[in-house]
Amino acid sequence: MKQLRKTEWRRGYPIKKNLALCAWGVLALAGFAGILARPENIPSLAACVLALAGAVLSLPRLLGYYRTTYQCLPALNRRLTKKRAGGAARM
């Protein structure tokens, strides 16, 4: 497991995950701030609504990427995931 973590850090996956989360946060914050700041400016309001919609629609994909534990080994990631296959609980 130590070697896996070294490989993850060597390829920069933890940094990429955090940068993606920060970019999403800036997008969502820009959408909210634009809507609250100047609601009388229609083109600006439309751009802010589109930014906010983009943030909302991209959230599930971003969370799936952020929760993936081993980006460097997808086969191992499928085995060590916390999700149950098919929704059935194993006994």
Coordinates of C-alpha atoms in Angstrom, one line a residue:
M1 CA 0.0 0.0 0.0
K2 CA 2.9 2.3 0.6
Q3 CA 4.1 1.9 -3.0
L4 CA 0.6 2.7 -4.2
R5 CA 0.5 6.0 -2.2
K6 CA 4.0 6.9 -3.6
T7 CA 2.7 6.3 -7.1
E8 CA -0.4 8.3 -6.5
W9 CA 1.6 11.3 -5.2
R10 CA 4.2 10.9 -8.0
R11 CA 1.5 11.2 -10.6
G12 CA -0.1 14.1 -8.7
Y13 CA -3.6 12.6 -8.2
P14 CA -4.3 14.1 -4.7
I15 CA -3.3 17.5 -6.0
K16 CA -5.4 17.2 -9.1
K17 CA -8.4 16.1 -7.0
N18 CA -8.0 19.1 -4.7
L19 CA -7.6 21.5 -7.6
A20 CA -10.7 20.2 -9.3
L21 CA -12.7 20.7 -6.1
C22 CA -11.3 24.2 -5.7
A23 CA -12.2 25.1 -9.3
W24 CA -15.8 23.8 -8.7
G25 CA -16.0 25.9 -5.6
V26 CA -14.9 29.0 -7.5
L27 CA -17.5 28.3 -10.2
A28 CA -20.3 27.9 -7.7
L29 CA -19.2 30.9 -5.7
A30 CA -19.0 33.0 -8.8
G31 CA -22.6 31.9 -9.8
F32 CA -24.0 32.8 -6.4
A33 CA -22.1 36.1 -6.0
G34 CA -23.1 37.2 -9.5
I35 CA -26.8 36.5 -8.9
L36 CA -26.8 38.3 -5.6
A37 CA -24.6 41.3 -6.7
R38 CA -26.3 42.6 -9.8
P39 CA -29.7 41.1 -10.5
E40 CA -30.8 44.0 -12.8
N41 CA -28.1 43.3 -15.4
I42 CA -29.7 40.6 -17.6
P43 CA -26.7 39.4 -19.5
S44 CA -24.6 39.2 -16.4
L45 CA -27.4 37.4 -14.6
A46 CA -27.7 34.9 -17.4
A47 CA -24.0 34.1 -17.3
C48 CA -24.1 33.6 -13.5
V49 CA -27.1 31.3 -13.8
L50 CA -25.3 29.3 -16.4
A51 CA -22.2 29.1 -14.2
L52 CA -24.3 27.9 -11.3
A53 CA -26.1 25.4 -13.5
G54 CA -22.8 24.1 -14.7
A55 CA -21.6 23.7 -11.1
V56 CA -24.7 21.9 -10.0
L57 CA -24.7 19.5 -13.0
S58 CA -21.0 18.7 -12.6
L59 CA -21.1 18.0 -8.9
P60 CA -22.0 14.2 -9.1
R61 CA -19.1 13.5 -11.5
L62 CA -16.7 15.6 -9.4
L63 CA -17.7 13.7 -6.2
G64 CA -17.2 10.4 -8.0
Y65 CA -13.7 11.4 -9.1
Y66 CA -12.9 12.8 -5.7
R67 CA -13.9 9.6 -3.9
T68 CA -12.0 7.3 -6.1
T69 CA -9.2 6.0 -4.0
Y70 CA -6.6 4.5 -6.4
Q71 CA -6.5 6.4 -9.7
C72 CA -3.3 4.6 -10.8
L73 CA -4.7 1.1 -10.6
P74 CA -8.3 1.0 -11.8
A75 CA -8.6 -2.8 -11.4
L76 CA -7.6 -2.6 -7.8
N77 CA -9.9 0.4 -7.3
R78 CA -12.9 -1.7 -8.4
R79 CA -12.1 -4.4 -5.9
L80 CA -11.4 -2.1 -3.0
T81 CA -14.4 0.2 -3.5
K82 CA -17.0 0.7 -0.8
K83 CA -19.9 0.4 -3.2
R84 CA -21.8 -2.9 -3.4
A85 CA -22.1 -4.4 -6.9
G86 CA -25.7 -4.7 -8.0
G87 CA -27.1 -3.1 -4.9
A88 CA -27.3 -6.5 -3.1
A89 CA -25.6 -6.9 0.3
R90 CA -23.3 -9.9 0.7
M91 CA -23.4 -12.1 3.7

